[in-house]
Amino acid sequence: MHRVEVRQIYTTCRGGATSHYPETVVVRAYEPGARTVGVTDESGRDPRTHNIPASYFHATNKTAAGHSRITGYYLTGTLRPRPPAPS
């Protein structure tokens, strides 16, 4: 299974918002082995936190056999840490 981590950015495999979840999300909360991943809308238009099943998250938009995935999210990046505030 793909390793999901906080601050990773995922995009839908189909390239558009679903009826329930935003198109591009940022992982905000995940505990290894948990059944859901807490995410927010990367665009900032939807302030809610969504809990999406962990099985929806993949490393790539292709299966091991090279076929395009129809459902779920694939990893597209990671948020950079914020620089420390000046003192």
Tab-separated table of C-alpha atoms in Angstrom, residues 12-77:
chain	number	residue	atom	x	y	z
A	12	THR	CA	-8.090	13.123	-8.526
A	13	CYS	CA	-7.202	10.452	-11.042
A	14	ARG	CA	-9.944	11.701	-13.340
A	15	GLY	CA	-8.753	15.316	-13.170
A	16	GLY	CA	-11.798	17.012	-11.664
A	17	ALA	CA	-13.727	17.483	-8.468
A	18	THR	CA	-15.965	14.590	-7.453
A	19	SER	CA	-19.496	14.980	-6.169
A	20	HIS	CA	-18.179	14.738	-2.599
A	21	TYR	CA	-14.505	15.791	-2.603
A	22	PRO	CA	-12.347	18.575	-4.103
A	23	GLU	CA	-10.105	17.997	-7.140
A	24	THR	CA	-6.800	18.642	-5.353
A	25	VAL	CA	-6.347	18.042	-1.640
A	26	VAL	CA	-3.650	18.421	1.020
A	27	VAL	CA	-3.297	15.733	3.689
A	28	ARG	CA	-3.751	17.346	7.110
A	29	ALA	CA	-4.173	14.280	9.329
A	30	TYR	CA	-3.305	10.633	8.932
A	31	GLU	CA	-2.197	7.926	11.330
A	32	PRO	CA	-0.545	4.848	9.778
A	33	GLY	CA	-3.110	2.070	9.589
A	34	ALA	CA	-6.079	4.453	9.869
A	35	ARG	CA	-9.038	3.866	7.585
A	36	THR	CA	-9.471	7.522	6.608
A	37	VAL	CA	-7.268	10.461	5.668
A	38	GLY	CA	-8.144	14.004	6.804
A	39	VAL	CA	-7.693	16.438	3.910
A	40	THR	CA	-8.483	20.030	2.970
A	41	ASP	CA	-9.103	21.625	-0.413
A	42	GLU	CA	-5.741	22.762	-1.797
A	43	SER	CA	-7.348	25.739	-3.538
A	44	GLY	CA	-8.705	27.118	-0.262
A	45	ARG	CA	-12.235	27.512	-1.684
A	46	ASP	CA	-13.675	24.826	0.595
A	47	PRO	CA	-12.670	25.356	4.246
A	48	ARG	CA	-14.064	22.005	5.430
A	49	THR	CA	-11.921	19.031	6.373
A	50	HIS	CA	-12.905	15.901	4.461
A	51	ASN	CA	-12.266	12.353	5.653
A	52	ILE	CA	-11.521	10.239	2.585
A	53	PRO	CA	-10.920	6.457	2.742
A	54	ALA	CA	-7.178	5.701	2.818
A	55	SER	CA	-7.641	3.178	0.004
A	56	TYR	CA	-8.383	6.092	-2.386
A	57	PHE	CA	-4.765	7.348	-2.217
A	58	HIS	CA	-2.178	6.096	-4.732
A	59	ALA	CA	1.429	6.940	-5.601
A	60	THR	CA	0.665	7.328	-9.334
A	61	ASN	CA	-2.324	7.662	-11.627
A	62	LYS	CA	-1.449	4.312	-13.270
A	63	THR	CA	-1.935	0.793	-11.935
A	64	ALA	CA	0.965	-1.678	-11.688
A	65	ALA	CA	-0.183	-3.025	-15.071
A	66	GLY	CA	0.069	0.473	-16.608
A	67	HIS	CA	-3.662	1.182	-16.877
A	68	SER	CA	-5.088	4.591	-15.983
A	69	ARG	CA	-6.857	4.678	-12.637
A	70	ILE	CA	-10.530	5.604	-12.787
A	71	THR	CA	-11.081	6.492	-9.127
A	72	GLY	CA	-9.075	7.879	-6.260
A	73	TYR	CA	-6.266	10.372	-5.822
A	74	TYR	CA	-2.622	10.222	-6.868
A	75	LEU	CA	0.391	11.968	-5.349
A	76	THR	CA	1.364	15.190	-7.125
A	77	GLY	CA	3.613	16.930	-4.580
